[in-house]
Structures are given as structure tokens and as C-alpha cells.
Tab-separated table of C-alpha atoms in Angstrom:
chain	number	residue	atom	x	y	z
K	1	MET	CA	19.429	-24.143	19.822
K	2	GLN	CA	20.904	-26.463	16.203
K	3	SER	CA	18.994	-25.640	13.185
K	4	THR	CA	19.404	-28.112	10.634
K	5	GLY	CA	17.464	-27.039	7.711
K	6	PHE	CA	14.326	-29.796	6.519
K	7	ASP	CA	13.593	-29.074	3.047
K	8	GLY	CA	15.547	-32.160	1.307
K	9	ASN	CA	13.322	-34.933	1.413
K	10	TRP	CA	9.789	-34.367	0.827
K	11	GLN	CA	6.922	-35.910	-1.156
K	12	VAL	CA	4.059	-33.727	-2.339
K	13	ARG	CA	-0.078	-34.592	-3.665
K	14	HIS	CA	-3.463	-33.556	-3.667
K	15	LEU	CA	-4.986	-33.924	-0.712
K	16	ASP	CA	-7.614	-36.539	-0.718
K	17	SER	CA	-6.774	-38.753	-3.505
K	18	ASP	CA	-5.333	-41.518	-4.462
K	19	GLU	CA	-2.206	-39.973	-6.304
K	20	ALA	CA	0.960	-41.616	-6.259
K	21	PHE	CA	3.085	-38.820	-4.143
K	22	THR	CA	5.548	-37.119	-5.902
K	23	PRO	CA	9.551	-36.029	-4.393
K	24	VAL	CA	10.260	-32.218	-3.953
K	25	THR	CA	12.851	-30.065	-2.206
K	26	LEU	CA	11.458	-26.870	0.044
K	27	PRO	CA	10.414	-24.141	-1.009
K	28	HIS	CA	8.278	-24.947	-3.424
K	29	ASP	CA	5.263	-24.180	-5.201
K	30	ALA	CA	2.660	-26.367	-5.738
K	31	MET	CA	-0.835	-23.902	-7.081
K	32	LEU	CA	2.360	-23.455	-10.310
K	33	TYR	CA	1.924	-26.587	-11.211
K	34	GLU	CA	-1.793	-27.088	-11.977
K	35	PRO	CA	-3.722	-26.613	-14.890
K	36	ARG	CA	-4.837	-22.587	-16.009
K	37	LEU	CA	-8.543	-23.091	-16.677
K	38	GLU	CA	-10.348	-21.266	-18.555
K	39	ASN	CA	-12.774	-20.790	-15.180
K	40	ALA	CA	-10.595	-20.957	-12.943
K	41	PRO	CA	-12.236	-19.304	-9.827
K	42	GLY	CA	-9.410	-17.429	-8.953
K	43	GLY	CA	-9.633	-15.585	-12.585
K	44	THR	CA	-7.382	-12.652	-13.367
K	45	ASN	CA	-6.345	-12.644	-9.142
K	46	THR	CA	-4.340	-15.904	-9.678
K	47	GLY	CA	-3.584	-15.800	-13.333
K	48	TRP	CA	-6.237	-18.707	-14.470
K	49	PHE	CA	-4.331	-20.763	-12.051
K	50	ASP	CA	-6.096	-23.544	-10.622
K	51	GLY	CA	-6.963	-24.431	-6.198
K	52	ARG	CA	-6.588	-26.848	-4.418
K	53	ASP	CA	-5.701	-28.988	-1.316
K	54	TYR	CA	-2.531	-30.849	-0.218
K	55	GLU	CA	-0.786	-32.579	1.882
K	56	TYR	CA	3.229	-33.285	1.964
K	57	ILE	CA	5.368	-35.674	4.523
K	58	ARG	CA	8.491	-36.170	4.773
K	59	HIS	CA	10.496	-38.906	7.065
K	60	PHE	CA	13.082	-37.878	9.857
K	61	THR	CA	14.834	-40.685	12.268
K	62	PRO	CA	15.730	-38.170	15.665
K	63	GLY	CA	19.356	-40.129	16.771
K	64	GLU	CA	20.181	-41.242	20.447
K	65	ASP	CA	21.983	-38.240	20.724
K	66	LEU	CA	18.668	-36.179	20.251
K	67	ARG	CA	17.130	-38.372	22.947
K	68	ASP	CA	16.776	-35.437	26.040
K	69	ASP	CA	16.381	-32.943	23.551
K	70	ALA	CA	13.711	-30.497	22.916
K	71	ILE	CA	12.568	-30.843	18.391
K	72	ILE	CA	10.629	-28.336	17.274
K	73	LEU	CA	9.847	-27.811	13.765
K	74	GLU	CA	10.133	-24.158	12.027
K	75	PHE	CA	7.553	-22.959	8.974
K	76	GLU	CA	8.571	-20.258	7.699
K	77	GLY	CA	6.152	-19.799	5.502
K	78	VAL	CA	3.153	-22.385	4.023
K	79	TYR	CA	0.123	-20.904	1.934
K	80	ARG	CA	-2.901	-21.611	3.220
K	81	LEU	CA	-4.560	-22.926	6.827
K	82	ALA	CA	-1.957	-25.203	7.382
K	83	GLU	CA	-2.049	-28.966	9.491
K	84	VAL	CA	0.719	-30.277	10.899
K	85	PHE	CA	0.424	-34.282	11.828
K	86	VAL	CA	3.193	-36.196	13.566
K	87	ASN	CA	3.356	-39.723	12.896
K	88	GLY	CA	-0.955	-39.370	12.091
K	89	ARG	CA	-1.637	-37.112	15.206
K	90	LYS	CA	-2.197	-33.515	14.663
K	91	ALA	CA	0.413	-31.290	16.528
K	92	GLY	CA	0.234	-27.479	14.936
K	93	SER	CA	-1.122	-25.227	12.894
K	94	CYS	CA	-0.972	-21.992	11.025
K	95	ASP	CA	-4.484	-19.889	9.647
K	96	TYR	CA	-2.335	-16.877	8.023
K	97	GLY	CA	-0.270	-18.164	5.477
K	98	TYR	CA	2.148	-15.491	5.413
K	99	SER	CA	3.014	-15.798	8.641
K	100	GLY	CA	6.285	-18.008	10.383
K	101	PHE	CA	5.129	-20.927	12.635
K	102	THR	CA	7.021	-23.352	15.524
K	103	VAL	CA	5.222	-27.227	16.829
K	104	ASP	CA	7.469	-28.593	18.911
K	105	ILE	CA	7.746	-32.246	18.730
K	106	THR	CA	9.442	-33.134	21.253
K	107	GLU	CA	7.046	-36.002	22.953
K	108	LEU	CA	5.575	-37.058	19.650
K	109	VAL	CA	8.979	-38.666	17.931
K	110	ALA	CA	10.102	-42.143	18.702
K	111	ILE	CA	14.156	-42.052	18.843
K	112	GLY	CA	15.625	-44.486	16.128
K	113	LYS	CA	12.960	-44.919	14.714
K	114	ASP	CA	11.309	-44.511	11.453
K	115	ASN	CA	8.858	-40.865	11.700
K	116	GLU	CA	6.311	-39.303	9.802
K	117	ILE	CA	5.517	-35.274	9.529
K	118	ARG	CA	2.550	-34.650	6.927
K	119	VAL	CA	1.669	-31.074	6.483
K	120	VAL	CA	-1.687	-30.503	4.884
K	121	ALA	CA	-2.201	-26.872	2.330
K	122	HIS	CA	-5.446	-25.049	1.878
K	123	ASN	CA	-6.133	-23.723	-1.319
K	124	ALA	CA	-9.109	-25.292	-3.676
K	125	ASP	CA	-11.812	-22.589	-1.267
K	126	GLN	CA	-11.083	-19.731	-4.361
K	127	PRO	CA	-10.817	-16.862	-4.713
K	128	ASN	CA	-8.559	-15.914	-1.522
K	129	SER	CA	-5.737	-13.722	-2.700
K	130	ARG	CA	-6.231	-10.144	-4.929
K	131	TRP	CA	-2.725	-11.499	-6.389
K	132	TYR	CA	-1.241	-14.665	-7.218
K	133	SER	CA	-0.143	-15.901	-4.381
K	134	GLY	CA	1.189	-19.599	-4.363
K	135	ALA	CA	-0.003	-22.696	-2.052
K	136	GLY	CA	1.926	-25.518	-0.107
K	137	ILE	CA	5.062	-25.322	1.714
K	138	TYR	CA	6.588	-22.431	-0.269
K	139	ARG	CA	8.901	-20.961	2.633
K	140	PRO	CA	11.720	-23.116	3.941
K	141	VAL	CA	11.461	-25.819	6.498
K	142	THR	CA	14.113	-26.052	9.967
K	143	LEU	CA	14.478	-28.897	12.167
K	144	TRP	CA	15.388	-26.563	16.021
K	145	THR	CA	17.680	-28.470	18.228
K	146	GLY	CA	19.057	-28.584	21.859
K	147	PRO	CA	19.047	-28.604	26.008
K	148	ARG	CA	15.436	-29.065	27.350
K	149	GLU	CA	16.682	-25.966	29.246
K	150	HIS	CA	17.196	-23.482	26.474
K	151	ILE	CA	16.858	-19.773	24.405
K	152	ARG	CA	13.298	-19.579	23.462
K	153	PHE	CA	13.261	-19.780	19.815
K	154	GLU	CA	12.948	-15.693	18.244
K	155	GLY	CA	14.128	-15.560	22.235
K	156	ILE	CA	16.848	-12.946	22.135
K	157	GLY	CA	15.729	-8.922	20.765
K	158	VAL	CA	18.775	-6.101	20.263
K	159	ARG	CA	17.252	-3.072	20.056
K	160	THR	CA	19.718	0.103	20.348
K	161	ILE	CA	19.105	3.151	22.617
K	162	SER	CA	21.776	6.049	21.754
K	163	THR	CA	23.931	5.676	19.038
K	164	ASP	CA	26.406	8.467	20.611
K	165	PRO	CA	26.945	6.592	22.939
K	166	ALA	CA	26.410	3.061	20.753
K	167	ARG	CA	23.932	1.423	23.471
K	168	ILE	CA	21.666	-1.266	22.365
K	169	GLU	CA	18.518	-2.846	24.636
K	170	VAL	CA	18.968	-6.802	24.107
K	171	THR	CA	15.856	-8.959	25.809
K	172	LEU	CA	16.506	-12.461	27.165
K	173	GLN	CA	13.689	-15.052	26.899
K	174	THR	CA	14.542	-18.179	28.776
K	175	THR	CA	12.752	-20.874	29.436
K	176	GLY	CA	12.990	-20.969	33.387
K	177	ALA	CA	15.376	-19.461	35.744
K	178	GLY	CA	19.757	-19.546	34.657
K	179	SER	CA	22.742	-17.766	33.975
K	180	ALA	CA	24.199	-16.255	30.710
K	181	TYR	CA	26.362	-14.303	28.606
K	182	ILE	CA	25.875	-11.433	26.634
K	183	GLU	CA	28.655	-11.169	23.813
K	184	ILE	CA	28.671	-9.403	20.090
K	185	PHE	CA	30.006	-9.081	17.493
K	186	GLU	CA	30.901	-7.258	14.568
K	187	GLY	CA	29.489	-8.784	11.323
K	188	LYS	CA	26.909	-11.262	10.284
K	189	GLN	CA	27.665	-14.053	11.505
K	190	ASP	CA	28.266	-17.295	10.063
K	191	THR	CA	25.190	-19.701	9.741
K	192	ASP	CA	26.655	-22.856	8.422
K	193	THR	CA	28.268	-23.207	11.721
K	194	PRO	CA	27.058	-24.517	15.047
K	195	ALA	CA	26.224	-21.642	16.660
K	196	SER	CA	28.413	-23.126	19.795
K	197	GLU	CA	31.540	-23.821	17.522
K	198	ARG	CA	30.773	-19.582	16.390
K	199	ILE	CA	31.042	-18.948	20.037
K	200	THR	CA	33.804	-21.159	21.883
K	201	SER	CA	36.436	-20.041	17.893
K	202	LYS	CA	35.405	-16.592	18.678
K	203	ALA	CA	35.697	-16.165	22.096
K	204	SER	CA	38.937	-18.310	21.537
K	205	GLY	CA	40.564	-14.715	20.335
K	206	SER	CA	40.224	-15.646	16.674
K	207	MET	CA	37.354	-12.920	16.652
K	208	PRO	CA	37.214	-10.818	19.895
K	209	SER	CA	33.819	-9.764	20.973
K	210	VAL	CA	33.799	-5.838	21.219
K	211	ALA	CA	30.955	-6.157	24.698
K	212	SER	CA	29.993	-8.520	26.715
K	213	ALA	CA	28.269	-9.224	29.670
K	214	ASN	CA	26.842	-11.897	32.411
K	215	CYS	CA	22.891	-11.808	33.860
K	216	GLU	CA	20.833	-13.843	35.158
K	217	THR	CA	17.382	-14.600	33.813
K	218	ASP	CA	14.355	-14.440	36.330
K	219	GLU	CA	12.479	-17.486	37.706
K	220	GLN	CA	9.557	-16.696	33.855
K	221	GLY	CA	13.147	-16.742	32.069
K	222	ASN	CA	13.218	-12.868	30.814
K	223	ALA	CA	16.283	-10.988	31.515
K	224	THR	CA	17.203	-7.748	29.770
K	225	VAL	CA	20.368	-6.054	30.001
K	226	MET	CA	22.288	-3.198	28.144
K	227	LEU	CA	25.872	-3.229	26.119
K	228	ASP	CA	27.840	-0.167	25.008
K	229	ILE	CA	29.686	-0.101	22.047
K	230	PRO	CA	33.413	1.383	21.053
K	231	ASN	CA	33.068	2.783	18.631
K	232	ALA	CA	30.306	1.285	17.107
K	233	GLN	CA	29.313	1.607	13.234
K	234	LEU	CA	26.728	2.343	12.440
K	235	TRP	CA	23.907	1.270	10.063
K	236	SER	CA	22.233	2.502	7.316
K	237	PRO	CA	21.995	2.400	2.939
K	238	GLU	CA	24.024	3.842	2.759
K	239	HIS	CA	26.319	1.938	4.928
K	240	PRO	CA	25.015	-1.130	6.252
K	241	ASN	CA	26.886	-2.570	9.064
K	242	LEU	CA	25.731	-5.227	11.032
K	243	TYR	CA	27.033	-6.391	13.917
K	244	THR	CA	26.169	-10.734	15.795
K	245	CYS	CA	25.064	-10.915	19.926
K	246	GLN	CA	25.455	-14.538	20.672
K	247	VAL	CA	24.345	-15.255	23.675
K	248	ARG	CA	24.869	-18.342	25.809
K	249	TYR	CA	22.581	-20.083	27.906
K	250	GLN	CA	22.893	-22.041	31.122
K	251	ALA	CA	19.670	-23.007	33.295
K	252	GLU	CA	19.825	-22.514	36.684
K	253	HIS	CA	18.467	-26.577	37.439
K	254	GLY	CA	18.050	-30.476	36.492
K	255	GLU	CA	20.301	-29.226	33.349
K	256	THR	CA	23.651	-29.427	32.195
K	257	THR	CA	24.098	-29.096	29.106
K	258	ALA	CA	24.277	-25.045	27.655
K	259	ASP	CA	22.044	-23.396	25.103
K	260	THR	CA	23.333	-21.145	22.624
K	261	ALA	CA	21.632	-18.956	20.162
K	262	SER	CA	22.597	-15.702	18.061
K	263	THR	CA	21.230	-13.206	15.923
K	264	THR	CA	22.100	-10.487	13.834
K	265	PHE	CA	21.320	-6.745	13.985
K	266	GLY	CA	22.591	-3.206	13.200
K	267	VAL	CA	22.984	-0.192	15.467
K	268	ARG	CA	20.869	2.852	14.191
K	269	THR	CA	18.685	5.238	15.156
K	270	LEU	CA	14.601	5.761	14.361
K	271	ALA	CA	12.785	9.447	14.835
K	272	TRP	CA	9.875	11.110	13.317
K	273	GLY	CA	8.359	14.585	13.618
K	274	GLU	CA	7.703	17.906	11.356
K	275	ARG	CA	11.399	16.900	10.644
K	276	GLY	CA	10.402	13.745	9.048
K	277	PHE	CA	11.679	10.845	9.318
K	278	LEU	CA	15.638	11.177	10.567
K	279	ILE	CA	17.734	7.671	10.730
K	280	ASN	CA	20.716	7.941	12.587
K	281	ALA	CA	20.359	11.673	13.180
K	282	ARG	CA	19.145	12.281	9.317
K	283	ARG	CA	17.104	12.992	7.270
K	284	THR	CA	16.008	10.177	4.739
K	285	ILE	CA	13.140	10.406	2.024
K	286	LEU	CA	11.303	7.256	1.644
K	287	GLN	CA	12.380	6.352	-2.559
K	288	GLY	CA	10.480	3.540	-3.048
K	289	ALA	CA	8.162	0.543	-4.452
K	290	CYS	CA	5.844	-2.174	-3.142
K	291	ILE	CA	6.561	-5.256	-4.160
K	292	HIS	CA	4.719	-8.956	-3.622
K	293	HIS	CA	6.574	-11.700	-2.932
K	294	THR	CA	5.831	-14.025	-5.631
K	295	ASN	CA	9.883	-14.043	-7.243
K	296	GLY	CA	7.716	-14.314	-11.740
K	297	ILE	CA	8.407	-17.366	-13.031
K	298	LEU	CA	9.832	-19.452	-10.277
K	299	GLY	CA	5.823	-18.565	-8.401
K	300	ALA	CA	5.355	-18.097	-4.469
K	301	ALA	CA	9.354	-19.991	-3.946
K	302	ALA	CA	11.323	-17.768	-1.279
K	303	PHE	CA	14.560	-18.617	-2.477
K	304	PRO	CA	16.856	-16.705	-0.951
K	305	ASP	CA	19.037	-15.619	-4.333
K	306	ALA	CA	15.485	-14.986	-5.836
K	307	GLU	CA	15.279	-13.223	-3.427
K	308	ARG	CA	18.325	-10.910	-3.330
K	309	ARG	CA	17.591	-10.012	-6.838
K	310	LYS	CA	14.927	-8.731	-6.107
K	311	VAL	CA	16.354	-6.067	-3.486
K	312	GLU	CA	19.553	-6.238	-5.650
K	313	GLU	CA	17.229	-5.001	-9.149
K	314	LEU	CA	16.314	-2.312	-7.529
K	315	LYS	CA	18.814	-1.093	-5.383
K	316	ALA	CA	20.345	-1.128	-8.288
K	317	GLN	CA	17.715	1.818	-9.801
K	318	GLY	CA	17.587	3.918	-7.359
K	319	TYR	CA	14.976	2.636	-5.073
K	320	ASN	CA	16.119	2.698	-1.363
K	321	ALA	CA	12.425	1.529	0.847
K	322	ILE	CA	10.083	-1.882	-0.578
K	323	ARG	CA	7.210	-2.053	1.704
K	324	SER	CA	6.382	-5.893	1.495
K	325	ALA	CA	3.337	-5.969	-0.116
K	326	HIS	CA	0.522	-6.911	1.976
K	327	ASN	CA	1.936	-9.370	3.808
K	328	PRO	CA	5.167	-9.889	6.120
K	329	CYS	CA	7.789	-11.208	4.104
K	330	SER	CA	10.721	-14.094	3.640
K	331	LYS	CA	13.559	-14.133	6.243
K	332	ALA	CA	15.816	-13.997	3.202
K	333	LEU	CA	14.486	-10.930	2.249
K	334	LEU	CA	14.909	-8.792	5.104
K	335	ASP	CA	18.590	-10.439	5.644
K	336	ALA	CA	19.626	-9.656	1.949
K	337	CYS	CA	17.615	-5.481	2.780
K	338	ASP	CA	20.050	-5.914	6.106
K	339	GLU	CA	23.060	-6.690	3.891
K	340	LEU	CA	22.646	-4.463	1.017
K	341	GLY	CA	20.867	-1.112	2.974
K	342	MET	CA	17.242	-1.230	1.669
K	343	LEU	CA	15.006	-0.320	3.904
K	344	VAL	CA	11.514	-1.669	4.820
K	345	LEU	CA	8.306	-1.197	5.051
K	346	ASP	CA	6.573	-4.655	6.549
K	347	GLU	CA	3.154	-4.713	6.274
K	348	TYR	CA	0.565	-7.848	8.105
K	349	ILE	CA	-2.613	-8.122	6.182
K	350	ASP	CA	-4.950	-6.795	3.184
K	351	HIS	CA	-7.860	-6.632	4.064
K	352	TRP	CA	-10.003	-6.665	8.177
K	353	TYR	CA	-12.996	-7.783	8.491
K	354	ILE	CA	-15.031	-6.989	5.251
K	355	HIS	CA	-13.883	-9.503	2.767
K	356	LYS	CA	-11.997	-8.177	-0.411
K	357	THR	CA	-12.306	-12.089	-1.609
K	358	LEU	CA	-15.015	-14.364	-1.393
K	359	TYR	CA	-12.265	-16.591	0.556
K	360	ASP	CA	-9.920	-14.511	2.468
K	361	TYR	CA	-9.076	-14.207	5.349
K	362	VAL	CA	-11.813	-11.975	6.608
K	363	ASP	CA	-13.026	-15.470	8.659
K	364	TYR	CA	-9.573	-16.218	10.506
K	365	PHE	CA	-8.930	-12.165	11.423
K	366	SER	CA	-10.580	-11.483	14.255
K	367	ALA	CA	-9.805	-15.077	16.184
K	368	ASN	CA	-6.184	-14.195	14.839
K	369	TRP	CA	-4.768	-10.550	13.960
K	370	ARG	CA	-2.381	-10.452	17.967
K	371	GLY	CA	-1.416	-13.163	17.342
K	372	ASP	CA	0.365	-13.042	13.683
K	373	LEU	CA	0.865	-9.334	14.927
K	374	ALA	CA	3.879	-10.793	17.435
K	375	ALA	CA	4.964	-13.462	15.285
K	376	MET	CA	5.621	-10.890	12.694
K	377	VAL	CA	7.134	-8.010	15.217
K	378	SER	CA	8.983	-11.226	16.904
K	379	LYS	CA	10.647	-12.382	13.230
K	380	ASP	CA	11.830	-8.963	12.149
K	381	ARG	CA	12.169	-6.790	15.449
K	382	ASN	CA	16.194	-7.092	14.887
K	383	HIS	CA	15.889	-6.100	11.300
K	384	PRO	CA	17.787	-2.803	10.752
K	385	SER	CA	16.294	-3.362	7.502
K	386	VAL	CA	12.489	-2.907	8.925
K	387	VAL	CA	12.359	1.186	9.477
K	388	MET	CA	7.863	0.811	9.803
K	389	TYR	CA	4.966	-1.555	10.194
K	390	SER	CA	2.340	-1.227	9.019
K	391	ILE	CA	-0.924	-2.456	9.668
K	392	GLY	CA	-3.048	-3.243	6.059
K	393	ASN	CA	-3.332	-1.844	2.228
K	394	GLU	CA	-6.296	0.309	1.745
K	395	VAL	CA	-8.712	-1.546	4.731
K	396	SER	CA	-11.746	1.016	3.810
K	397	GLU	CA	-12.898	-0.672	7.658
K	398	THR	CA	-11.311	2.549	8.713
K	399	ALA	CA	-14.011	5.002	7.365
K	400	GLU	CA	-16.096	2.952	10.413
K	401	LYS	CA	-15.844	3.958	14.095
K	402	LYS	CA	-15.292	-0.660	14.828
K	403	GLY	CA	-12.236	0.371	12.598
K	404	ILE	CA	-11.097	3.573	13.606
K	405	ALA	CA	-11.579	1.441	17.464
K	406	LEU	CA	-9.732	-1.664	15.868
K	407	THR	CA	-6.993	0.339	14.407
K	408	ARG	CA	-5.640	1.849	17.428
K	409	SER	CA	-5.833	-1.232	19.355
K	410	MET	CA	-3.285	-3.088	16.768
K	411	VAL	CA	-1.180	1.004	16.623
K	412	ASP	CA	-1.752	0.091	20.401
K	413	LEU	CA	0.113	-3.328	20.877
K	414	LEU	CA	2.315	-3.540	18.220
K	415	HIS	CA	3.500	0.244	20.049
K	416	THR	CA	3.571	-2.546	23.290
K	417	LEU	CA	5.507	-5.273	20.646
K	418	ASP	CA	8.626	-2.999	19.516
K	419	PRO	CA	8.250	0.854	20.480
K	420	SER	CA	11.351	1.702	18.243
K	421	ARG	CA	9.482	1.762	14.719
K	422	PRO	CA	6.790	3.931	14.060
K	423	VAL	CA	3.038	1.771	12.573
K	424	THR	CA	0.990	3.738	9.970
K	425	CYS	CA	-1.468	2.385	7.211
K	426	GLY	CA	-2.165	2.037	3.635
K	427	ILE	CA	-5.393	4.092	3.476
K	428	ASN	CA	-7.180	5.398	-0.394
K	429	ILE	CA	-9.474	8.306	1.125
K	430	PHE	CA	-11.898	8.072	-2.152
K	431	PHE	CA	-12.132	5.064	-1.081
K	432	ASN	CA	-12.655	5.243	2.603
K	433	PHE	CA	-15.514	8.165	0.896
K	434	LEU	CA	-17.656	5.404	-0.338
K	435	SER	CA	-17.549	3.107	2.237
K	436	SER	CA	-18.878	6.103	4.975
K	437	ILE	CA	-21.515	6.169	1.487
K	438	GLY	CA	-22.597	3.118	1.226
K	439	PHE	CA	-21.131	3.125	-2.504
K	440	GLY	CA	-17.685	0.881	-0.727
K	441	VAL	CA	-15.319	-0.647	-2.997
K	442	TYR	CA	-14.809	-3.471	-1.267
K	443	SER	CA	-17.800	-4.852	0.746
K	444	ASP	CA	-19.181	-8.178	1.866
K	445	LYS	CA	-21.926	-8.368	-1.380
K	446	LYS	CA	-19.357	-7.253	-4.412
K	447	ALA	CA	-16.699	-10.361	-3.362
K	448	HIS	CA	-19.926	-13.500	-4.246
K	449	LYS	CA	-20.990	-10.788	-6.918
K	450	GLU	CA	-17.285	-11.154	-8.363
K	451	ALA	CA	-16.223	-14.744	-7.702
K	452	GLU	CA	-20.254	-15.877	-9.312
K	453	SER	CA	-18.910	-13.024	-12.481
K	454	GLU	CA	-15.061	-14.976	-12.661
K	455	ALA	CA	-16.092	-18.625	-12.481
K	456	GLY	CA	-19.496	-20.013	-13.671
K	457	GLU	CA	-19.652	-22.792	-12.796
K	458	ARG	CA	-16.759	-24.966	-11.243
K	459	PRO	CA	-16.199	-27.633	-14.513
K	460	PRO	CA	-17.114	-30.955	-14.666
K	461	GLU	CA	-14.114	-33.813	-12.939
K	462	LEU	CA	-12.095	-35.502	-15.829
K	463	SER	CA	-11.896	-39.593	-15.707
K	464	ARG	CA	-8.971	-40.927	-15.983
K	465	GLU	CA	-9.336	-40.922	-19.647
K	466	ASP	CA	-8.981	-37.421	-19.647
K	467	ILE	CA	-5.947	-36.484	-17.556
K	468	VAL	CA	-2.068	-37.122	-18.058
K	469	PRO	CA	0.431	-36.905	-14.632
K	470	GLY	CA	1.958	-33.182	-14.201
K	471	ALA	CA	5.383	-32.155	-14.125
K	472	CYS	CA	5.152	-32.127	-10.236
K	473	GLY	CA	2.630	-35.404	-10.321
K	474	PHE	CA	-0.116	-32.945	-10.279
K	475	ASN	CA	-3.357	-33.940	-14.189
K	476	ARG	CA	-3.092	-32.020	-16.279
K	477	ARG	CA	-5.963	-31.914	-19.091
K	478	LYS	CA	-5.338	-34.074	-21.494
K	479	PRO	CA	-4.418	-31.780	-24.879
K	480	ALA	CA	-7.167	-32.419	-27.104
K	481	GLY	CA	-6.649	-34.203	-30.754
């Protein structure tokens, strides 16, 4: 499918307010423009920023060329409890603030007419994080369009089977039966050029493919193909060589237009055991650091340049690995890690079913963890920089029988979704010991107590005379005097 940036021409305001909308360009951290209050419920966790709910709107008019196309919106990250409406009708939602998600709006938009996209993000229920989370649509949004019969979103998977010879497994997921032509090219894909044009120009001889294959997808749209890559340049932290897998798909029935898609990958193997952690059969010591998703004074907004700068700075200081503490990271960060040779421990979450803060994700975890893990793997599986998954951080639930069983279930699911990577979990043995004797560092009761002691009473509502417009159209307390 064809991707189009959808970050411009948005407007935002506080939810359920009579404020005027303020124009913004995504990615946008709405929390960064809130006042910092002495008794903010998030307290030290969020730097005393107030928490609010927000609504974003964007209007667009799809042209006649899209009348017969599938139209899908991709949200890379909305913090949090996101709801998406199209022309007043709810089209989709995502509870976890760090998961990417898509919304199929094909049947909800009117071709040739003005359509309103409305996104609601909830962050007023504080505290909900142990660090500054930011809020709103803090990662990019992309519009995907293409034939109704197409390669599914993130429907190309590439896995290295061996390096000598260099052999990869390509899996495809399409909307149904059809034929596909797979080509492998050296280097990273040019994301500024439509996939159909990239394939046409490269197939014409300006950049010949290094491997190719034809295959058929079954009635469920699935296919698996093995390809050998001659004289493959392996990916490693020292030599982060990349390849591009491009696929052209033609549906068997009812569609005359072919669909195209591509993904970047690296040829490299992982192994672990008595010899330690091996990349391409070479023992590699991880010299890593934990990083949060924020970018200093820029807040949580995931600007690609800022994400890349984090990796460059760490690489310059001698690090070869990072841990995405404590949530899945942005696509831009993983792209930078692929290109610069930074290894990634890809972490899912900070907690499971025991609260660390009063309004954190615990109430949604049990219903969503399977889908959340599937979304993380689907997004990250082709990145050679991702060498390990983590299912949690200092989760003292692992000291309980229920938690041990949950650990097994989560690990088994990840190995089913991606058998090529090891799975770990952040466990503090001392925390687990305290939890096992009834003195856990984290508990639902403690989360309630800490929220009460941090915030005390909420400040009274301000009158219109007490407030002035903020830098992003949000209300701020008027200075005294």
C-alpha cells in the first residue's frame, strides 16, 4: 500500500471544553504545555505537570482516485486510552499508550467530501506512570491507501535462517489468494519514493536485485518462501549492513491493480547458551543503558532527529545496546539502531496485575497483553537491532504462583510469534523476596496511599479571570501581582 504522512493540519484542545482549537503538527506532546502544579497528582513521577484529557481533529478530502481503494490510518503512539472517530462514528481504539495501532476507515469516509478525523486521548486520571509520559498523539500518523485486495499492514516478515550460506525466510500475509513476486535489494529502502516506483526503477536495472522468487498465497493469504542471498553482507553492531525486501502482490480474484510493499531487514543470526550471547556465531558482550521514550525538553514527541540523536550520543560514549525502559519504542528509534548498529532489548511494560501507580495500565493489562505483545512483535520483528524481548520490569508478580504461570504464558506467546529471539524479564530478587513475605515494594494499597500523599486535595477549578491562554492554547494559571 502507499503511505502518506498525515502529521500536518491537526488541531487540539482540552476534551469537554469550550476552548478554541489550536493548530499543531504531529508528533505532539500535549502534556508538555500544561501548568506545573505544586499538588499535581503525578507529583515527582511526572515532574508536577498537570494531567488532562485531549481531543485532536483533522479534516481531509479523499480524491476520486481513492474511491475503490482501502484507506487505513496508522497511529504509532497515542497516550493513552485512545479513541478514534470518523465523521462522528467511533472507528477504533487502543488502551496501551505505547502500542501502535491501525484503523480501517474505508467504509467511513466520503470520497470527494470533507471528512473529520477526531482522536481522544485520556491522561487526566493521575498518577498513571512512574515517569514523565507525555500525552496525546506523540508519535507520527500515516495514511495508507491501496487496492482492496492487498498485502496486509506489516504483512512482510523476514527472518535469517543461516549465514553460511546466507538464507532467509520471507513470510507474507495478504487479504487472500494470489501471486507474489519477492525481490531482495542491498541497502535500506527509500521511504520517500512510492513502493511501486522503487520496484519499477530497481527492476529496470539501475539497482539489480540480489535474490528473487515467485510464490502463491493461499486462501487465507499466507505464504512462506526461502531465499539464498549470495555474498551476503551480514548485520552486526560493527557493520550494520541492511537489505530491502520488496513484494508485488496480485490478487487471484476481483482486483486488477497490483499492490506493493517493502520492509528493511538485516542478515544476522542470534544464539545464546554456555558461550554467552552470539551474533553471527561471535560472542558479543552487551554494554547497555536503559532509556525512556522522552527527548529531554522536547517531551515525549518522537521526532526522528531527536530519536536518532539519542542513539548517536550513546554510541559515541561506547554503548552497544539499549533497553527500551519500560515500553515498546518508536519506529524512528529502531530505524536509527538498525542503521547505527545499536542492539535493542525490546521491553513491553513496567507492571502486570499489581499497581505501581494508582491509574496505571493494570486495569487493562489482563484483557490486552496478548494483543499488545503481538503488536510489538509485528512492528519490531524485522529490525536486526532488536535482539531480545523483555516482558516486564521489576515485576514482583514473578514471586507468586499466578505470576509465574503468567510469565510462562507470555514467554510461550512471544516464542510462538517470533522463535528467533530470546525472552527475558526484569526481576529484582530483593523486591520478590519482600513480596513473598507480604512486604512488597509495590501493591495496590500502596499505590492508593502514594497517590493521596503526593497530591492531597485537587486544586479548585480556576475562574475565567484566573487563567490565560498557554503556548498551545491550553489554560495556565495567571501570574500573581
